[in-house]
Amino acid sequence: MKRPLISQKKNVARSGGPRRSFFLLVWAKRSAWEMCGVFLTSASRMEVVVYFTALFPYVCLFVLLIRGVTLPGYQKGIVFFFRPKWESLMIPKW
């Protein structure tokens, strides 16, 4: 293990230094751990974004509903929305 890692020779005068592949391996491992750390910390921040984007449309719809109910003549609009026009529904038109 020791000889291939640092390319150690039997002669002390001709001892080799560390291999580039070892430094590449260490650099890749460190980069992978750093990316995992970034993803884990950003995941907690993304949780807030997900909650906001999931709930914000419903909040807007609720506000628009309250606003629509407080306008004058809202009863006519609700009746128009929920009462179908049967004569229009009987016409088979695409």
GROMACS .gro file of C-alpha atoms in nm:
model
   94
    1MET     CA    1   0.000   0.000   0.000
    2LYS     CA    2   0.272   0.243   0.095
    3ARG     CA    3   0.497   0.183  -0.206
    4PRO     CA    4   0.236   0.246  -0.480
    5LEU     CA    5   0.084   0.543  -0.299
    6ILE     CA    6   0.397   0.754  -0.271
    7SER     CA    7   0.593   0.562  -0.536
    8GLN     CA    8   0.855   0.462  -0.282
    9LYS     CA    9   1.171   0.307  -0.423
   10LYS     CA   10   1.403   0.059  -0.259
   11ASN     CA   11   1.685   0.310  -0.286
   12VAL     CA   12   1.650   0.604  -0.043
   13ALA     CA   13   1.834   0.841  -0.274
   14ARG     CA   14   1.581   0.787  -0.552
   15SER     CA   15   1.266   0.812  -0.340
   16GLY     CA   16   0.963   0.931  -0.525
   17GLY     CA   17   0.714   1.192  -0.418
   18PRO     CA   18   0.337   1.163  -0.406
   19ARG     CA   19   0.157   1.074  -0.725
   20ARG     CA   20  -0.073   1.313  -0.905
   21SER     CA   21  -0.350   1.058  -0.903
   22PHE     CA   22  -0.346   1.060  -0.524
   23PHE     CA   23  -0.392   1.438  -0.517
   24LEU     CA   24  -0.665   1.410  -0.777
   25LEU     CA   25  -0.842   1.152  -0.564
   26VAL     CA   26  -0.816   1.368  -0.251
   27TRP     CA   27  -0.936   1.674  -0.443
   28ALA     CA   28  -1.234   1.483  -0.589
   29LYS     CA   29  -1.329   1.347  -0.248
   30ARG     CA   30  -1.310   1.689  -0.088
   31SER     CA   31  -1.511   1.846  -0.369
   32ALA     CA   32  -1.778   1.580  -0.333
   33TRP     CA   33  -1.807   1.642   0.041
   34GLU     CA   34  -1.824   2.018  -0.015
   35MET     CA   35  -2.101   1.974  -0.272
   36CYS     CA   36  -2.292   1.752  -0.029
   37GLY     CA   37  -2.258   2.020   0.237
   38VAL     CA   38  -2.381   2.290  -0.001
   39PHE     CA   39  -2.677   2.078  -0.107
   40LEU     CA   40  -2.773   1.996   0.251
   41THR     CA   41  -2.760   2.357   0.367
   42SER     CA   42  -2.943   2.482   0.060
   43ALA     CA   43  -3.206   2.210   0.105
   44SER     CA   44  -3.318   2.368   0.430
   45ARG     CA   45  -3.347   2.703   0.253
   46MET     CA   46  -3.536   2.540  -0.032
   47GLU     CA   47  -3.792   2.412   0.216
   48VAL     CA   48  -3.907   2.769   0.277
   49VAL     CA   49  -3.935   2.831  -0.098
   50VAL     CA   50  -4.139   2.514  -0.145
   51TYR     CA   51  -4.380   2.605   0.133
   52PHE     CA   52  -4.422   2.955  -0.009
   53THR     CA   53  -4.485   2.842  -0.366
   54ALA     CA   54  -4.727   2.573  -0.249
   55LEU     CA   55  -4.937   2.791  -0.021
   56PHE     CA   56  -4.922   3.135  -0.188
   57PRO     CA   57  -5.173   3.056  -0.470
   58TYR     CA   58  -5.431   2.940  -0.215
   59VAL     CA   59  -5.382   3.253  -0.008
   60CYS     CA   60  -5.432   3.467  -0.320
   61LEU     CA   61  -5.747   3.276  -0.416
   62PHE     CA   62  -5.886   3.314  -0.065
   63VAL     CA   63  -5.818   3.689  -0.069
   64LEU     CA   64  -5.988   3.720  -0.409
   65LEU     CA   65  -6.287   3.522  -0.279
   66ILE     CA   66  -6.325   3.751   0.020
   67ARG     CA   67  -6.289   4.055  -0.204
   68GLY     CA   68  -6.549   3.921  -0.449
   69VAL     CA   69  -6.801   3.845  -0.174
   70THR     CA   70  -6.773   4.198  -0.035
   71LEU     CA   71  -6.861   4.363  -0.369
   72PRO     CA   72  -7.220   4.472  -0.435
   73GLY     CA   73  -7.421   4.227  -0.647
   74TYR     CA   74  -7.208   3.926  -0.563
   75GLN     CA   75  -7.521   3.709  -0.532
   76LYS     CA   76  -7.600   3.750  -0.903
   77GLY     CA   77  -7.249   3.642  -0.995
   78ILE     CA   78  -7.263   3.332  -0.777
   79VAL     CA   79  -7.603   3.233  -0.918
   80PHE     CA   80  -7.476   3.287  -1.274
   81PHE     CA   81  -7.170   3.075  -1.200
   82PHE     CA   82  -7.353   2.778  -1.047
   83ARG     CA   83  -7.679   2.773  -1.248
   84PRO     CA   84  -7.627   2.609  -1.587
   85LYS     CA   85  -7.796   2.728  -1.906
   86TRP     CA   86  -7.957   2.403  -2.020
   87GLU     CA   87  -8.047   2.532  -2.367
   88SER     CA   88  -7.678   2.607  -2.432
   89LEU     CA   89  -7.571   2.269  -2.297
   90MET     CA   90  -7.809   2.082  -2.533
   91ILE     CA   91  -7.634   2.217  -2.845
   92PRO     CA   92  -7.361   1.967  -2.943
   93LYS     CA   93  -7.096   2.210  -3.055
   94TRP     CA   94  -6.721   2.166  -3.019
   0.00000   0.00000   0.00000
